[in-house]
Amino acid sequence: MIDLYTAATPNGHKVSIALEELALPYTLKVLDLTRGEQKTPEYLAICPNGRIPAIVDRGADDFAVFESGACLIYLAEKTGQLMPSDAKGRSKVLQWLMFQMGGIGPMMGQANVFYRYFLEKIPAVIDRYQGESKRLFRVLDGQLKDHEYLAGDYSIADIANWAWVRTHRWSGVDVEDLPHLRRWLTAIRARPAVQKGIESPPSKMDLARDGEAKAQEFSQAARSMVEMGQSRNAGV
């Protein structure tokens, strides 16, 4: 049994999707990020960085893994699925996983903060992060032009990138001119395990369903969390 400490974010959904795809039994432990539950001593003993997600493998002497990419690699290697066993195939998957960890996630995350959460709108900063997110989307689109998935067969690299790219509207980045990326987004969204994974837990905001009015309400709650984090960093 796996304990999954998570919240309704792209990084959290990366791991819940993988658990569903691998058909591994898990217990969902949802942390309220607005209340700082990711900063409690109990959780910091599992994840020193105080971020979600993290897993604890109860069947392996309560072995804890933090960082979403590390969780994906651990689960793939534990089961022998969603990642090739040969060196070159494994490397290809890890390259595209690191592409998400080092590029897609950080750039979209910053786009979200400055486009949605900060009261002060700084156009040059918003343009910077939205522009870099779009550039990375073009890289994905180019790879997917001649490949069904990012690194051979469907893998943790697809799961990691998809969990973020599917939220592109929240970042204010359009993908209409990227047909191969859109094909891939639709194909992965149709997978039953993916549909279950993004409901564990369900997202609190869906622009297609909730519209901009709900987006403003959600942004205000997220803005409070960002401000709380800034206060902690400043020692307030």
CSV table of C-alpha atoms in Angstrom, one decimal:
chain,number,residue,atom,x,y,z
A,1,MET,CA,0.0,0.0,0.0
A,2,ILE,CA,1.2,3.5,-0.9
A,3,ASP,CA,0.3,6.6,1.1
A,4,LEU,CA,0.1,9.6,-1.3
A,5,TYR,CA,0.4,13.0,0.3
A,6,THR,CA,-1.0,15.4,-2.3
A,7,ALA,CA,-3.2,18.3,-3.4
A,8,ALA,CA,-5.1,19.2,-6.5
A,9,THR,CA,-2.1,20.5,-8.5
A,10,PRO,CA,-0.3,19.4,-11.6
A,11,ASN,CA,2.6,17.9,-9.5
A,12,GLY,CA,0.2,16.1,-7.3
A,13,HIS,CA,-1.8,14.7,-10.2
A,14,LYS,CA,1.4,13.4,-11.9
A,15,VAL,CA,1.7,10.8,-9.1
A,16,SER,CA,-2.0,9.9,-8.7
A,17,ILE,CA,-2.2,9.3,-12.5
A,18,ALA,CA,0.9,7.0,-12.3
A,19,LEU,CA,-0.6,5.1,-9.4
A,20,GLU,CA,-3.8,4.6,-11.3
A,21,GLU,CA,-2.0,3.6,-14.5
A,22,LEU,CA,0.1,1.1,-12.5
A,23,ALA,CA,-3.0,-0.2,-10.6
A,24,LEU,CA,-1.2,0.2,-7.3
A,25,PRO,CA,-3.4,0.5,-4.2
A,26,TYR,CA,-2.9,3.8,-2.4
A,27,THR,CA,-4.4,5.9,0.3
A,28,LEU,CA,-5.1,9.5,-0.5
A,29,LYS,CA,-3.9,12.0,2.1
A,30,VAL,CA,-4.9,15.4,0.9
A,31,LEU,CA,-3.1,18.4,2.4
A,32,ASP,CA,-4.7,21.8,2.7
A,33,LEU,CA,-2.0,24.0,1.3
A,34,THR,CA,-3.8,27.2,2.3
A,35,ARG,CA,-3.6,26.1,6.0
A,36,GLY,CA,0.1,25.2,5.7
A,37,GLU,CA,-0.4,21.5,6.3
A,38,GLN,CA,2.6,20.9,4.1
A,39,LYS,CA,4.8,22.7,6.7
A,40,THR,CA,3.9,20.6,9.7
A,41,PRO,CA,6.7,18.7,11.5
A,42,GLU,CA,5.0,15.4,10.7
A,43,TYR,CA,5.0,16.1,7.0
A,44,LEU,CA,8.4,17.6,6.9
A,45,ALA,CA,9.7,14.3,8.3
A,46,ILE,CA,8.5,12.8,5.1
A,47,CYS,CA,9.3,15.7,2.7
A,48,PRO,CA,12.0,18.1,4.0
A,49,ASN,CA,11.1,20.6,1.3
A,50,GLY,CA,7.6,21.1,2.5
A,51,ARG,CA,6.0,20.6,-0.9
A,52,ILE,CA,3.6,18.1,-2.4
A,53,PRO,CA,3.5,15.4,-3.5
A,54,ALA,CA,5.3,12.7,-1.5
A,55,ILE,CA,4.7,9.0,-1.1
A,56,VAL,CA,5.3,6.5,1.7
A,57,ASP,CA,5.6,2.9,0.6
A,58,ARG,CA,4.2,0.9,3.5
A,59,GLY,CA,5.2,-2.3,1.9
A,60,ALA,CA,8.8,-1.3,1.8
A,61,ASP,CA,9.5,-0.5,5.5
A,62,ASP,CA,7.6,2.8,5.2
A,63,PHE,CA,10.1,4.1,2.6
A,64,ALA,CA,9.4,7.8,1.9
A,65,VAL,CA,10.0,9.5,-1.5
A,66,PHE,CA,9.5,13.3,-2.1
A,67,GLU,CA,9.7,15.3,-5.3
A,68,SER,CA,7.2,14.4,-8.0
A,69,GLY,CA,9.8,13.2,-10.6
A,70,ALA,CA,11.5,11.0,-8.0
A,71,CYS,CA,8.1,9.5,-7.1
A,72,LEU,CA,7.4,8.7,-10.7
A,73,ILE,CA,10.8,7.0,-11.2
A,74,TYR,CA,10.4,5.0,-8.0
A,75,LEU,CA,7.0,3.8,-8.9
A,76,ALA,CA,8.1,2.9,-12.5
A,77,GLU,CA,11.1,1.0,-11.3
A,78,LYS,CA,9.2,-0.7,-8.5
A,79,THR,CA,6.7,-2.1,-11.0
A,80,GLY,CA,8.8,-2.4,-14.2
A,81,GLN,CA,6.2,-0.4,-16.0
A,82,LEU,CA,6.0,3.0,-17.7
A,83,MET,CA,9.7,3.1,-18.3
A,84,PRO,CA,11.9,0.9,-20.5
A,85,SER,CA,14.5,-1.3,-18.9
A,86,ASP,CA,17.2,-0.8,-21.5
A,87,ALA,CA,19.7,2.0,-20.9
A,88,LYS,CA,18.9,4.0,-24.0
A,89,GLY,CA,15.1,3.7,-23.7
A,90,ARG,CA,15.3,4.6,-20.0
A,91,SER,CA,17.5,7.6,-20.8
A,92,LYS,CA,15.0,8.9,-23.4
A,93,VAL,CA,12.2,8.8,-20.8
A,94,LEU,CA,14.3,10.5,-18.2
A,95,GLN,CA,15.3,13.2,-20.7
A,96,TRP,CA,11.7,14.2,-21.3
A,97,LEU,CA,10.9,13.8,-17.6
A,98,MET,CA,13.7,16.3,-16.8
A,99,PHE,CA,12.4,18.6,-19.6
A,100,GLN,CA,9.2,18.9,-17.6
A,101,MET,CA,10.9,19.1,-14.2
A,102,GLY,CA,13.3,21.8,-15.3
A,103,GLY,CA,11.3,23.6,-17.9
A,104,ILE,CA,7.6,23.1,-18.3
A,105,GLY,CA,6.8,23.1,-14.6
A,106,PRO,CA,8.9,26.0,-13.5
A,107,MET,CA,7.9,28.3,-16.4
A,108,MET,CA,4.2,27.5,-16.2
A,109,GLY,CA,4.4,27.9,-12.5
A,110,GLN,CA,5.8,31.4,-12.7
A,111,ALA,CA,3.3,32.2,-15.5
A,112,ASN,CA,0.6,31.2,-13.1
A,113,VAL,CA,1.9,33.3,-10.3
A,114,PHE,CA,2.4,36.5,-12.3
A,115,TYR,CA,-0.7,36.1,-14.6
A,116,ARG,CA,-3.2,34.9,-12.0
A,117,TYR,CA,-2.1,35.6,-8.5
A,118,PHE,CA,-0.1,38.8,-8.1
A,119,LEU,CA,-2.2,41.9,-7.7
A,120,GLU,CA,0.4,44.0,-9.5
A,121,LYS,CA,0.4,43.0,-13.1
A,122,ILE,CA,3.9,43.4,-14.7
A,123,PRO,CA,3.5,42.9,-18.4
A,124,ALA,CA,7.2,42.2,-19.2
A,125,VAL,CA,7.3,39.5,-16.5
A,126,ILE,CA,4.1,37.9,-17.7
A,127,ASP,CA,5.2,38.0,-21.3
A,128,ARG,CA,8.5,36.4,-20.3
A,129,TYR,CA,7.0,33.4,-18.6
A,130,GLN,CA,4.1,32.9,-21.0
A,131,GLY,CA,6.5,33.2,-23.9
A,132,GLU,CA,8.9,30.6,-22.5
A,133,SER,CA,6.1,28.3,-21.7
A,134,LYS,CA,4.9,28.6,-25.3
A,135,ARG,CA,8.4,27.9,-26.6
A,136,LEU,CA,8.6,24.7,-24.6
A,137,PHE,CA,5.2,23.7,-25.9
A,138,ARG,CA,6.6,24.1,-29.4
A,139,VAL,CA,9.4,21.8,-28.5
A,140,LEU,CA,6.8,19.2,-27.4
A,141,ASP,CA,4.8,19.7,-30.5
A,142,GLY,CA,7.9,19.1,-32.6
A,143,GLN,CA,8.7,15.9,-30.8
A,144,LEU,CA,5.1,14.7,-31.1
A,145,LYS,CA,5.0,15.4,-34.9
A,146,ASP,CA,6.6,12.1,-35.7
A,147,HIS,CA,6.0,10.3,-32.4
A,148,GLU,CA,2.8,9.1,-30.7
A,149,TYR,CA,4.3,9.7,-27.3
A,150,LEU,CA,7.3,11.6,-26.1
A,151,ALA,CA,9.8,8.8,-25.6
A,152,GLY,CA,8.7,5.7,-27.4
A,153,ASP,CA,5.8,4.0,-25.6
A,154,TYR,CA,3.5,5.8,-23.2
A,155,SER,CA,5.6,6.5,-20.1
A,156,ILE,CA,6.1,8.6,-17.0
A,157,ALA,CA,7.5,11.3,-19.3
A,158,ASP,CA,4.1,11.7,-20.9
A,159,ILE,CA,2.3,11.7,-17.5
A,160,ALA,CA,4.6,14.4,-16.1
A,161,ASN,CA,4.3,16.7,-19.1
A,162,TRP,CA,0.6,16.1,-19.6
A,163,ALA,CA,-0.4,16.9,-16.0
A,164,TRP,CA,1.1,20.4,-16.5
A,165,VAL,CA,0.4,21.2,-20.2
A,166,ARG,CA,-3.3,20.3,-19.8
A,167,THR,CA,-3.6,23.4,-17.5
A,168,HIS,CA,-2.2,25.8,-20.2
A,169,ARG,CA,-5.3,28.0,-20.1
A,170,TRP,CA,-4.7,28.8,-16.5
A,171,SER,CA,-1.2,30.0,-17.5
A,172,GLY,CA,-2.8,32.1,-20.3
A,173,VAL,CA,-1.0,30.2,-23.0
A,174,ASP,CA,-2.8,29.1,-26.2
A,175,VAL,CA,-2.1,25.8,-28.0
A,176,GLU,CA,-4.5,26.1,-31.0
A,177,ASP,CA,-1.5,26.4,-33.4
A,178,LEU,CA,0.1,23.3,-32.0
A,179,PRO,CA,-1.8,20.4,-33.6
A,180,HIS,CA,0.4,17.5,-32.5
A,181,LEU,CA,0.4,18.7,-28.9
A,182,ARG,CA,-3.4,19.0,-29.0
A,183,ARG,CA,-3.7,15.5,-30.4
A,184,TRP,CA,-1.5,14.1,-27.6
A,185,LEU,CA,-3.4,16.1,-24.9
A,186,THR,CA,-6.7,14.6,-26.2
A,187,ALA,CA,-5.4,11.1,-26.4
A,188,ILE,CA,-4.0,11.0,-22.9
A,189,ARG,CA,-7.1,12.6,-21.5
A,190,ALA,CA,-9.1,9.7,-22.8
A,191,ARG,CA,-7.2,7.1,-20.8
A,192,PRO,CA,-9.4,5.8,-17.9
A,193,ALA,CA,-6.6,5.8,-15.4
A,194,VAL,CA,-5.8,9.4,-16.3
A,195,GLN,CA,-9.4,10.4,-15.7
A,196,LYS,CA,-9.3,8.7,-12.3
A,197,GLY,CA,-5.9,10.2,-11.5
A,198,ILE,CA,-6.9,13.9,-12.0
A,199,GLU,CA,-9.8,13.3,-9.6
A,200,SER,CA,-7.5,12.3,-6.8
A,201,PRO,CA,-8.1,14.8,-5.6
A,202,PRO,CA,-10.3,16.8,-8.1
A,203,SER,CA,-9.0,20.2,-9.3
A,204,LYS,CA,-10.6,23.1,-7.6
A,205,MET,CA,-10.6,25.2,-10.8
A,206,ASP,CA,-11.5,24.3,-14.4
A,207,LEU,CA,-11.7,27.2,-16.8
A,208,ALA,CA,-13.8,25.3,-19.3
A,209,ARG,CA,-16.4,24.5,-16.6
A,210,ASP,CA,-16.2,27.4,-14.1
A,211,GLY,CA,-15.3,30.4,-16.2
A,212,GLU,CA,-13.4,33.6,-15.4
A,213,ALA,CA,-15.6,34.6,-12.4
A,214,LYS,CA,-14.7,31.5,-10.5
A,215,ALA,CA,-11.1,31.9,-11.7
A,216,GLN,CA,-11.0,35.3,-9.9
A,217,GLU,CA,-12.3,33.8,-6.7
A,218,PHE,CA,-9.8,30.9,-6.9
A,219,SER,CA,-7.0,33.3,-7.7
A,220,GLN,CA,-7.7,35.3,-4.6
A,221,ALA,CA,-7.4,32.2,-2.4
A,222,ALA,CA,-4.2,31.3,-4.2
A,223,ARG,CA,-2.9,34.8,-3.8
A,224,SER,CA,-3.3,34.6,-0.1
A,225,MET,CA,-1.2,31.5,-0.1
A,226,VAL,CA,1.5,33.1,-2.1
A,227,GLU,CA,1.6,36.1,0.2
A,228,MET,CA,1.7,33.8,3.2
A,229,GLY,CA,4.8,32.1,1.7
A,230,GLN,CA,6.5,35.4,1.1
A,231,SER,CA,5.9,36.4,4.7
A,232,ARG,CA,7.5,33.1,5.9
A,233,ASN,CA,10.5,33.6,3.6
A,234,ALA,CA,10.9,37.2,5.0
A,235,GLY,CA,10.8,35.9,8.5
A,236,VAL,CA,7.5,37.7,9.3
